[in-house]
Tab-separated table of C-alpha atoms in Angstrom:
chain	number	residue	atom	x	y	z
M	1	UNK	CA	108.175	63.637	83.358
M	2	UNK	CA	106.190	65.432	80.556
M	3	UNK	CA	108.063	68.381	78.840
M	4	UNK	CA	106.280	72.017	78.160
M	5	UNK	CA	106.597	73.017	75.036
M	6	UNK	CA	109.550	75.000	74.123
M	7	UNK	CA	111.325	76.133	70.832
M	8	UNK	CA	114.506	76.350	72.691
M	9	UNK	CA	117.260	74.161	74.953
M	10	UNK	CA	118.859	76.721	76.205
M	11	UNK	CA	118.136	80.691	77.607
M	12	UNK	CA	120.097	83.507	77.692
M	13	UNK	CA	117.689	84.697	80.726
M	14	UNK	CA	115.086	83.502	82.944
M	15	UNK	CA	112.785	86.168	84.404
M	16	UNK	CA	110.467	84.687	86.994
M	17	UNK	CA	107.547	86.977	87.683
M	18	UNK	CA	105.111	88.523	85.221
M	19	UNK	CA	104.233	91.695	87.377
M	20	UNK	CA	105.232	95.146	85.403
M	21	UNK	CA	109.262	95.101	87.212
M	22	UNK	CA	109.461	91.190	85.699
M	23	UNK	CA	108.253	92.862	82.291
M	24	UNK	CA	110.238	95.541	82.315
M	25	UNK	CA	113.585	93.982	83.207
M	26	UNK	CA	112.431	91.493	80.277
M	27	UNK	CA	112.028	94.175	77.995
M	28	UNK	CA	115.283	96.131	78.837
M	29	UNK	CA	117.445	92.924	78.666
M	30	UNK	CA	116.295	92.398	74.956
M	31	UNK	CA	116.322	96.419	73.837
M	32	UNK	CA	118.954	97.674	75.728
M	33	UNK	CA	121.390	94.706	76.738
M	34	UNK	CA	121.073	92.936	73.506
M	35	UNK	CA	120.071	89.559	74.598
M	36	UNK	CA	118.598	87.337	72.081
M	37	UNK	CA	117.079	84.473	74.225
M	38	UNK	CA	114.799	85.637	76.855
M	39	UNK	CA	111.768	83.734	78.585
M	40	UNK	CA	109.141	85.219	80.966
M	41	UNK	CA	107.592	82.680	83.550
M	42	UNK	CA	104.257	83.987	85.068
M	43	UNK	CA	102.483	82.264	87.967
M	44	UNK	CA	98.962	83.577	86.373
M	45	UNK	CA	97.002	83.003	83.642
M	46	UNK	CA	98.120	87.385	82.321
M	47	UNK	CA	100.664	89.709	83.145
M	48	UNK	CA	99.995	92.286	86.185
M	49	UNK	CA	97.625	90.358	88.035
M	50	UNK	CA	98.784	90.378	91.242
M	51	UNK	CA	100.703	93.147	93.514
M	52	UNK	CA	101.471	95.160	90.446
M	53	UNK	CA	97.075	96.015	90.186
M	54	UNK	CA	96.567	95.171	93.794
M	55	UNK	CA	97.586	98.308	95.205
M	56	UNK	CA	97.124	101.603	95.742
M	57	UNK	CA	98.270	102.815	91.961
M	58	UNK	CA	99.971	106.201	92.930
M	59	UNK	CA	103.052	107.333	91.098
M	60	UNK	CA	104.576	108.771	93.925
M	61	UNK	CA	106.439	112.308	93.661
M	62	UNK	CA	108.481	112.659	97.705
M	63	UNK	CA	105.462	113.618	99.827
M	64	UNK	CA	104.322	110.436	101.236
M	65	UNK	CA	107.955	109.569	102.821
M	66	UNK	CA	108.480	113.077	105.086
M	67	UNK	CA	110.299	110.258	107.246
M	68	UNK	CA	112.811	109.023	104.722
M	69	UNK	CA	114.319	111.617	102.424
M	70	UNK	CA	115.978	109.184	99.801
M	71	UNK	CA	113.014	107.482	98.873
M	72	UNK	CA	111.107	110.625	98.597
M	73	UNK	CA	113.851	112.371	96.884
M	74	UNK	CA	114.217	109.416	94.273
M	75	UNK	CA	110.374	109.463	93.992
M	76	UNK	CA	110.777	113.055	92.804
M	77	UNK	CA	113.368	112.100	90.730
M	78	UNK	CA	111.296	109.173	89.229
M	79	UNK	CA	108.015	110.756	88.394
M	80	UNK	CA	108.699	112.922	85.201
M	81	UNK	CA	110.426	109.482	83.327
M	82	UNK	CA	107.491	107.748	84.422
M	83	UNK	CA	105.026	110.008	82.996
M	84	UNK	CA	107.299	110.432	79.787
M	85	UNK	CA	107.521	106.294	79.300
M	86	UNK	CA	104.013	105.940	79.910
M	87	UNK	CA	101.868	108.928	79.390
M	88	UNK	CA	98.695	106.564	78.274
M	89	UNK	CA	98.624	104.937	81.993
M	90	UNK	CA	99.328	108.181	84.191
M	91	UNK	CA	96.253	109.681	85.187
M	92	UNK	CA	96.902	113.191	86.117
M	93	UNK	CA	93.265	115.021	85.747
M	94	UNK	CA	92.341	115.272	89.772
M	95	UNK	CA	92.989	117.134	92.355
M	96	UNK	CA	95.585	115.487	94.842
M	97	UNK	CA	95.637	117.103	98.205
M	98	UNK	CA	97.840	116.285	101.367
M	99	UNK	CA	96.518	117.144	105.456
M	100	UNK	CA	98.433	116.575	108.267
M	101	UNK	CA	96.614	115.654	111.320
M	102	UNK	CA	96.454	117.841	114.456
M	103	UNK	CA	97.324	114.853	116.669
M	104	UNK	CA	98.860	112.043	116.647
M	105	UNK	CA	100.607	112.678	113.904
M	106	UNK	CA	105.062	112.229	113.100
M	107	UNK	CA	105.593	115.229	111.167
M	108	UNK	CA	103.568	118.949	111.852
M	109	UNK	CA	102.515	121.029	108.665
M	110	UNK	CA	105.700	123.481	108.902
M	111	UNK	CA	107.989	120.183	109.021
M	112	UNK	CA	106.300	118.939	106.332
M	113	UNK	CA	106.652	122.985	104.105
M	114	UNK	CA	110.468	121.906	104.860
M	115	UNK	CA	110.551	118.392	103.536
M	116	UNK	CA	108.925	119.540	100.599
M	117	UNK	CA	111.125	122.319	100.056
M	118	UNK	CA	113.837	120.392	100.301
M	119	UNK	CA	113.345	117.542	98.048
M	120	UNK	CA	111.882	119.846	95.809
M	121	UNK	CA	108.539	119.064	95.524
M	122	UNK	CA	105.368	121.557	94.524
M	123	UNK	CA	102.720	122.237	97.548
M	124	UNK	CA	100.882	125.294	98.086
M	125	UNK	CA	98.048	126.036	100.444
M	126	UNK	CA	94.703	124.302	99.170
M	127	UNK	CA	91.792	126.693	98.899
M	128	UNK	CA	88.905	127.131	101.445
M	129	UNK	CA	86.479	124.902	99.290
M	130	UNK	CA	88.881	121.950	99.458
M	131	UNK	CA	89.497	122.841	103.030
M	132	UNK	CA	85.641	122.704	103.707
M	133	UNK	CA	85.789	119.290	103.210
M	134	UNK	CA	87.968	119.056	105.984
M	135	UNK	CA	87.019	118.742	110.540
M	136	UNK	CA	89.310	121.605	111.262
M	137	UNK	CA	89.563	120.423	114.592
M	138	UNK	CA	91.291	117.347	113.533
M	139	UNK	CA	93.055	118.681	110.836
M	140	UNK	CA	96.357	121.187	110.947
M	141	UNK	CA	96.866	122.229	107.696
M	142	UNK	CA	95.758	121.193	103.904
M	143	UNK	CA	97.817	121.305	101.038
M	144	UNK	CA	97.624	120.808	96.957
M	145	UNK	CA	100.006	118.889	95.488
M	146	UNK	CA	101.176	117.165	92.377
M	147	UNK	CA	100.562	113.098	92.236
M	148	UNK	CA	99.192	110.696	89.666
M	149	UNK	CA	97.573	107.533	89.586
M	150	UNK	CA	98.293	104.995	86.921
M	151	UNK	CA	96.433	102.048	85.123
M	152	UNK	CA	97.530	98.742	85.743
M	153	UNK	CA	95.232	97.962	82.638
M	154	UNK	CA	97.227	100.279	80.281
M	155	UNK	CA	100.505	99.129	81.899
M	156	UNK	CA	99.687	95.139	81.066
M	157	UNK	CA	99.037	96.406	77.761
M	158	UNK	CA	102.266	97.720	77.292
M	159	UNK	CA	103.914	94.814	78.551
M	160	UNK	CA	102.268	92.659	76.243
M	161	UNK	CA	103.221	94.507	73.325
M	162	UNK	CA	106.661	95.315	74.075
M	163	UNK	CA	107.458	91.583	75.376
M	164	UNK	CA	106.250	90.269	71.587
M	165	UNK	CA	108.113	92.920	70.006
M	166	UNK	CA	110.888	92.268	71.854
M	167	UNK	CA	111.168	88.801	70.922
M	168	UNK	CA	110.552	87.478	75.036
M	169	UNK	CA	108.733	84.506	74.884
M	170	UNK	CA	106.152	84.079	77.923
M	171	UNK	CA	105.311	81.177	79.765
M	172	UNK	CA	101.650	81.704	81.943
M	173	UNK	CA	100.088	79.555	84.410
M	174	UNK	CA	103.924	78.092	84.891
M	175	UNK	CA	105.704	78.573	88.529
M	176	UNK	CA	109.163	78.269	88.795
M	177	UNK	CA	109.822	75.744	91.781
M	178	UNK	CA	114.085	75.667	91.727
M	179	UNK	CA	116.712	77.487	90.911
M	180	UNK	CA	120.208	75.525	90.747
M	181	UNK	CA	124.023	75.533	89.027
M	182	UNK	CA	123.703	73.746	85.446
M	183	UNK	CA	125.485	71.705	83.546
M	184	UNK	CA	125.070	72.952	79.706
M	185	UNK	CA	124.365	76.677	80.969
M	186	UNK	CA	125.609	78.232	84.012
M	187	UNK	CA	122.158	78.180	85.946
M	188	UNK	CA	119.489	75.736	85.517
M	189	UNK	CA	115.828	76.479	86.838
M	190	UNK	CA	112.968	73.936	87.071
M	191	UNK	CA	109.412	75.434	85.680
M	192	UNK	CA	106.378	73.352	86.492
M	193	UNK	CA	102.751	74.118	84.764
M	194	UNK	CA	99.264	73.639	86.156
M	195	UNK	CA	98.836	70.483	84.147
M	196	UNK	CA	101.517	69.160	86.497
M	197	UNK	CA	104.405	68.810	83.661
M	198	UNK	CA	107.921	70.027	84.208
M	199	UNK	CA	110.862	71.500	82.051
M	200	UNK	CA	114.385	71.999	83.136
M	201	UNK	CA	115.890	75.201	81.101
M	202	UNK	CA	119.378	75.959	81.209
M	203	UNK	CA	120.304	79.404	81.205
M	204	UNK	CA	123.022	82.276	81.935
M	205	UNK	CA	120.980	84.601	84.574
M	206	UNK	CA	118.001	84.122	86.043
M	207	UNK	CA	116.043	87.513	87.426
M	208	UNK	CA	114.073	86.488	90.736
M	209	UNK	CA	111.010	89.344	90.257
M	210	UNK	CA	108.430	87.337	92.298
M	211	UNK	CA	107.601	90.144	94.660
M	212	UNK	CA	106.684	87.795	97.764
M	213	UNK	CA	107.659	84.892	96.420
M	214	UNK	CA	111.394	85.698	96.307
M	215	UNK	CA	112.283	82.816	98.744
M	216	UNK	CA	109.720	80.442	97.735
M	217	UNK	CA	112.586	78.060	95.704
M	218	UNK	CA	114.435	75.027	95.842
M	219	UNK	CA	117.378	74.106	94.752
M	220	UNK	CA	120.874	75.561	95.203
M	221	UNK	CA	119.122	78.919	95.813
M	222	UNK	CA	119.945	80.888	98.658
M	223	UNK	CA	117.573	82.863	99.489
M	224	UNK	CA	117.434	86.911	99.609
M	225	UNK	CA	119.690	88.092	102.546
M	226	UNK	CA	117.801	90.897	103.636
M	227	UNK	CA	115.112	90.062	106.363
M	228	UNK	CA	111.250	90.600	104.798
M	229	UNK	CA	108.418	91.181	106.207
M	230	UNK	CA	105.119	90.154	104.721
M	231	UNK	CA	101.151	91.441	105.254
M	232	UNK	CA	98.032	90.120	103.908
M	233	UNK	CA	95.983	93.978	102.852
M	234	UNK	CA	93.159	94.627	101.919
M	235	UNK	CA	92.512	97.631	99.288
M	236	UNK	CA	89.063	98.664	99.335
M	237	UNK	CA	87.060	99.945	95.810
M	238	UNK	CA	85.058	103.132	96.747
M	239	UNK	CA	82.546	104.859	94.763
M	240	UNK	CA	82.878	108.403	96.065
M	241	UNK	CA	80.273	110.930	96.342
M	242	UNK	CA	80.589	113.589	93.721
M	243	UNK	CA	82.060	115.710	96.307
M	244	UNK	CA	84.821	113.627	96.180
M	245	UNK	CA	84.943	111.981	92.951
M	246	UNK	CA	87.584	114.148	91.438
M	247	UNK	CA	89.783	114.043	94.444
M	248	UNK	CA	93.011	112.330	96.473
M	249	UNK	CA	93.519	112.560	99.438
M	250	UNK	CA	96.019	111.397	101.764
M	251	UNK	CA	95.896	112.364	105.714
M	252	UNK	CA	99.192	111.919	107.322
M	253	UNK	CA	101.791	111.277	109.440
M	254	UNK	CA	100.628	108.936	111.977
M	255	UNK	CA	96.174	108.570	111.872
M	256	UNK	CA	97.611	108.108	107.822
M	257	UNK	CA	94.578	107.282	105.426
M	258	UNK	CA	94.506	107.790	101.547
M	259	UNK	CA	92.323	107.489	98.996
M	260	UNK	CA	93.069	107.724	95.313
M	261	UNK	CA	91.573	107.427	92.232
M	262	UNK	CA	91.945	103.398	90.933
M	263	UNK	CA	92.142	104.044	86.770
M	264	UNK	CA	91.874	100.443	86.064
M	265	UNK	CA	88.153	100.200	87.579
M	266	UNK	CA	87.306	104.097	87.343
M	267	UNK	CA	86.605	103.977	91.551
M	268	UNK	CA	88.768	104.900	94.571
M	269	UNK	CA	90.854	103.123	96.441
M	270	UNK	CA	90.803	103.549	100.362
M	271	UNK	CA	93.409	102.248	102.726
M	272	UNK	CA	94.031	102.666	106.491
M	273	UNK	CA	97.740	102.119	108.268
M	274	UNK	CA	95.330	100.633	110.930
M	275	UNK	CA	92.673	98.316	109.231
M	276	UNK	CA	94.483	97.882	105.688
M	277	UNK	CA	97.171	95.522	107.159
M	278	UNK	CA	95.076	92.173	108.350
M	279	UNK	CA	97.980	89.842	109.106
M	280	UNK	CA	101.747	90.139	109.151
M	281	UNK	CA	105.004	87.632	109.546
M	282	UNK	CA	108.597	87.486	108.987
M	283	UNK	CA	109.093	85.674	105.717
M	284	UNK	CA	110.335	82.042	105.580
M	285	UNK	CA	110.739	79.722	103.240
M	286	UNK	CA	108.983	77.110	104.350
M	287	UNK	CA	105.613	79.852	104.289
M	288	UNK	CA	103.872	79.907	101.077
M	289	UNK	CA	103.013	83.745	101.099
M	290	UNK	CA	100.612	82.667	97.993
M	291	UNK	CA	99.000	79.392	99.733
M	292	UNK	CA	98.565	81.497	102.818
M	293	UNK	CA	96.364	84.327	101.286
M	294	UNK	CA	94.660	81.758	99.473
M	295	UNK	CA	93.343	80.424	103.121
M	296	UNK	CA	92.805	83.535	104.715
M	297	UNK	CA	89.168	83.931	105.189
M	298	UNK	CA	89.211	87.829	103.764
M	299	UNK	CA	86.618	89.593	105.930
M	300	UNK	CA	86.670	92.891	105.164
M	301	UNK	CA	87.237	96.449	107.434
M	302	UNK	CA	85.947	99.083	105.238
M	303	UNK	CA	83.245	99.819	107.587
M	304	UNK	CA	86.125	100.604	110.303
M	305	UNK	CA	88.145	102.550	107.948
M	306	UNK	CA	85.585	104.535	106.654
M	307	UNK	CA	84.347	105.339	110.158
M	308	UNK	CA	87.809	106.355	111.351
M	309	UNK	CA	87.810	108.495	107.755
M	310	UNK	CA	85.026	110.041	108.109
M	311	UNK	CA	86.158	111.726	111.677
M	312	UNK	CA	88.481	114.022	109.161
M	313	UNK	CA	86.241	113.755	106.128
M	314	UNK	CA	82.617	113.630	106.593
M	315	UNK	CA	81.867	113.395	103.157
M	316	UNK	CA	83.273	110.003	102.930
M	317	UNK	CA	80.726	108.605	105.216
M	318	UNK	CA	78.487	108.980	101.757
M	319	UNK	CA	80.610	106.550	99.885
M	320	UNK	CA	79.445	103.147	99.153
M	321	UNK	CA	81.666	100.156	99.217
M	322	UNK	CA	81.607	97.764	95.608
M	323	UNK	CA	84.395	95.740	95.871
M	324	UNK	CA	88.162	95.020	98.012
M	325	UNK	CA	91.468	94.038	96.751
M	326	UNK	CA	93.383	91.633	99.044
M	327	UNK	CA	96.958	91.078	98.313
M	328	UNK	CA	100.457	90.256	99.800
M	329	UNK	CA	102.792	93.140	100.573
M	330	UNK	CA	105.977	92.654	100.934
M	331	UNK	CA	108.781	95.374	102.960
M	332	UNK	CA	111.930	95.205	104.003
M	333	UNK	CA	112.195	94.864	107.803
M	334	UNK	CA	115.219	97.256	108.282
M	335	UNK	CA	112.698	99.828	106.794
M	336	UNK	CA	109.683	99.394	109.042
M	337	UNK	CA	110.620	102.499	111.640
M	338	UNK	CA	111.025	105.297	108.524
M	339	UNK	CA	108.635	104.002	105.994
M	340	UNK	CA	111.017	103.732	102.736
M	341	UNK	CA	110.474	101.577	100.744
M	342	UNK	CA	114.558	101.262	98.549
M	343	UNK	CA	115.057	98.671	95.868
M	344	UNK	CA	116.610	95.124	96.828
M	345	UNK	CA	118.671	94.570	94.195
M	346	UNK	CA	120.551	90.935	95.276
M	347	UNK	CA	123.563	89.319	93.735
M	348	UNK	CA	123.679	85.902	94.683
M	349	UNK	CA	127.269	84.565	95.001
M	350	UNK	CA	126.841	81.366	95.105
M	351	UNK	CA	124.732	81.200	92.026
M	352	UNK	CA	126.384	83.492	89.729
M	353	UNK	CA	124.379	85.375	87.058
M	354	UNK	CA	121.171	84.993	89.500
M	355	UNK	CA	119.201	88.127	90.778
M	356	UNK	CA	116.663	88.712	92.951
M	357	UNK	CA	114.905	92.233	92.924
M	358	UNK	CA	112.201	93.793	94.977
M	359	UNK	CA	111.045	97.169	94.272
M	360	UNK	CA	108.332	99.021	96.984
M	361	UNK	CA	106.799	101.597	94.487
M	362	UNK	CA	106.029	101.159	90.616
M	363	UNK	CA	108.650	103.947	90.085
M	364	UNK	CA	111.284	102.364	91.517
M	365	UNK	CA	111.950	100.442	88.303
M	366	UNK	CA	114.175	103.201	87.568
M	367	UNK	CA	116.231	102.453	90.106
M	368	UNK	CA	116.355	98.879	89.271
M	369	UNK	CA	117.524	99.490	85.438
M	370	UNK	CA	120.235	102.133	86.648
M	371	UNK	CA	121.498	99.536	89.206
M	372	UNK	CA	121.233	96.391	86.325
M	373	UNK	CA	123.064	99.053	83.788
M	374	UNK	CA	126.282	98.582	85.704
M	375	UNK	CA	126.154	94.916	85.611
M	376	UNK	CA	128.339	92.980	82.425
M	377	UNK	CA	125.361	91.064	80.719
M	378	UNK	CA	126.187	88.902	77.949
M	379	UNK	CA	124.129	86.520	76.001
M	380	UNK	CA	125.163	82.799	75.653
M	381	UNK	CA	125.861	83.796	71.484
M	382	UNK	CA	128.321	86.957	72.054
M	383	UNK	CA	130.150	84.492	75.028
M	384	UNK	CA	130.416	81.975	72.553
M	385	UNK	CA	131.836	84.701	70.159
M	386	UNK	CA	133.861	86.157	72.327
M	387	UNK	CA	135.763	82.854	73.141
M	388	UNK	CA	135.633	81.266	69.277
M	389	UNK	CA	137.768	84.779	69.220
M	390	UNK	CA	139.593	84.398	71.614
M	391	UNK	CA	140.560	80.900	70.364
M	392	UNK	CA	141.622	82.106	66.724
M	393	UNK	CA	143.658	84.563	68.353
């Protein structure tokens, strides 16, 4: 068995995933928890290739979760330390706007003044121009809002940096295959590379951030304990009209279609709660999520979704498709009925020092660090120090 090159035996962390929550965790664990030896293991030839730019890119602030007032309310919470920590990648120069449907829909336009109100959120009444755009027949009520978009591109950028800075070294085109109890380190996990050649690295915690891979490992590994629940989506790239080029809009709480400027292409992205999600199963082990997107055949629906839009938006019907972003999404089952979208933040007990973590927005990293902040983290050279210390004593 053919080793990949490494400087170093042993690792005071692992972090599996290359997506902005693996680089992120990375970067706090050397700036803010002091750890000396970290390595980053990414699937993909770059950082941020896969559900981290495959998405929607909105930096949520509360209004899309009406039905789950934690997730909203930590969105709100989120949104102004997003924008501080990365001010490059926020796009905040268009016009966001929120409608709620006449019919059909889970929440009416008064219910949804309240929510707002509540969680603190800015809306006021959108003007009759924007409200043109609108079928009033199929619309309640229209409101302005405050959202942003962000830029994967600017993001991987970031991460790039700030991993070299940091001192993280970064393995690509690698996949960790099994995560297990070590002998010269507390936790051992088994990286494999493209080329076929393997390396076994010790090291003191491991940080599972492979999104909807997080039970795709052998080993002694457990597993996550909360039951997931796994789509194949399909984003589609819109160039809008210049009616709508300087607009988002989402149409909610039930019909529930957005579309929102995509920074890292300079289009739109539209997606449909009906014709967005292709396929959907419970997540096992034994299902590759990765293997089985690679198979699926990826036949698109923007023609259905932008027939269904353009009911409530006529002008859409002027957009022209260039290009659709299929991707796994991962939610937690208990959350399907309210549509929040909380951290998992797993301890594993019978692997000490391993984590796995699954976050539902790109906010939600905050979360994540607040959670990790109350966690004793040591690297392997202040453990040693602490017992050489304890021994002189």
């Amino acid at each position: 068995m053919s080793r990949l090159d490494s400087s170093r035996t042993s690792q005071d962390a692992v972090v599996i995933g290359g997506g902005f929550y693996g680089a992120a965790i990375a970067v706090y664990l050397a700036k803010q928890r002091g750890l000396k030896r970290i390595l980053l293991i990414e699937r993909e030839p770059a950082l941020l290739m896969r559900a981290s730019y495959n998405n929607q890119a909105r930096v949520h602030n509360g209004y899309h979760y009406p039905r789950s007032f934690t997730t909203a309310y930590r969105s709100r919470v989120n949104l102004p330390k997003f924008v501080r920590d990365w001010p490059l990648a926020v796009k905040q120069n268009f016009t966001k706007l929120y409608a709620i449907a006449r019919r059909n829909s889970k929440v009416t336009a008064k219910q949804f003044e309240r929510f707002c109100r509540e969680i603190g959120a800015d809306i006021q009444p959108a003007d009759p121009v924007l409200r043109g755009l609108f079928e009033p027949r199929l619309i309640e009520d229209v409101y302005l809002v405050k959202e942003y978009a962000f830029n994967t591109t600017q993001l991987a950028q970031w991460a790039e940096r700030e991993l070299k800075e940091s001192g993280v070294q970064v393995h690509y085109d690698t996949r960790v295959t099994s995560i297990s109890k070590g002998v010269q380190a507390p936790l051992q996990v088994v990286a494999k590379k493209k080329d076929g050649s393997q390396e076994s690295i010790p090291c003191r915690y491991v940080f599972n951030c492979t999104y909807s891979g997080l039970n795709q490992f052998k080993g002694d590994f457990p597993g996550v304990s909360t039951g997931l629940k796994q789509e194949i989506t399909e984003m589609a790239l819109m160039q809008m009209p210049p009616s709508l080029n300087g607009l988002g809009i989402t149409v909610m709480d039930g019909p529930f279609f957005s579309m929102m400027p995509f920074p890292a292409r300079e289009l739109h992205t539209l997606s449909h709660v009906r014709y967005t999600p292709h396929l959907h199963w419970n997540d096992l082990p034994e299902i590759d999520p990765y293997e089985k997107l690679r198979c699926y055949e990826r036949d698109t629906r923007v023609d259905r979704m932008v027939r269904d839009v353009g009911r409530y938006i006529p002008e859409v019907l002027k957009a022209k498709h260039i290009d659709s972003l299929f991707e796994v999404k991962t939610v937690l089952m208990k959350n399907e009925g309210d549509d929040g979208r909380p951290i998992l933040f797993e301890k594993h007990a019978e692997l000490p020092g391993c984590y796995s973590v699954l976050g539902g927005k790109i906010d939600n990293i905050y979360d994540v660090l607040e959670t990790l902040e109350a966690e004793i983290i040591t690297g392997i050279d202040a453990q040693e120090k602490s017992i050489f210390g304890a021994v002189n004593v």
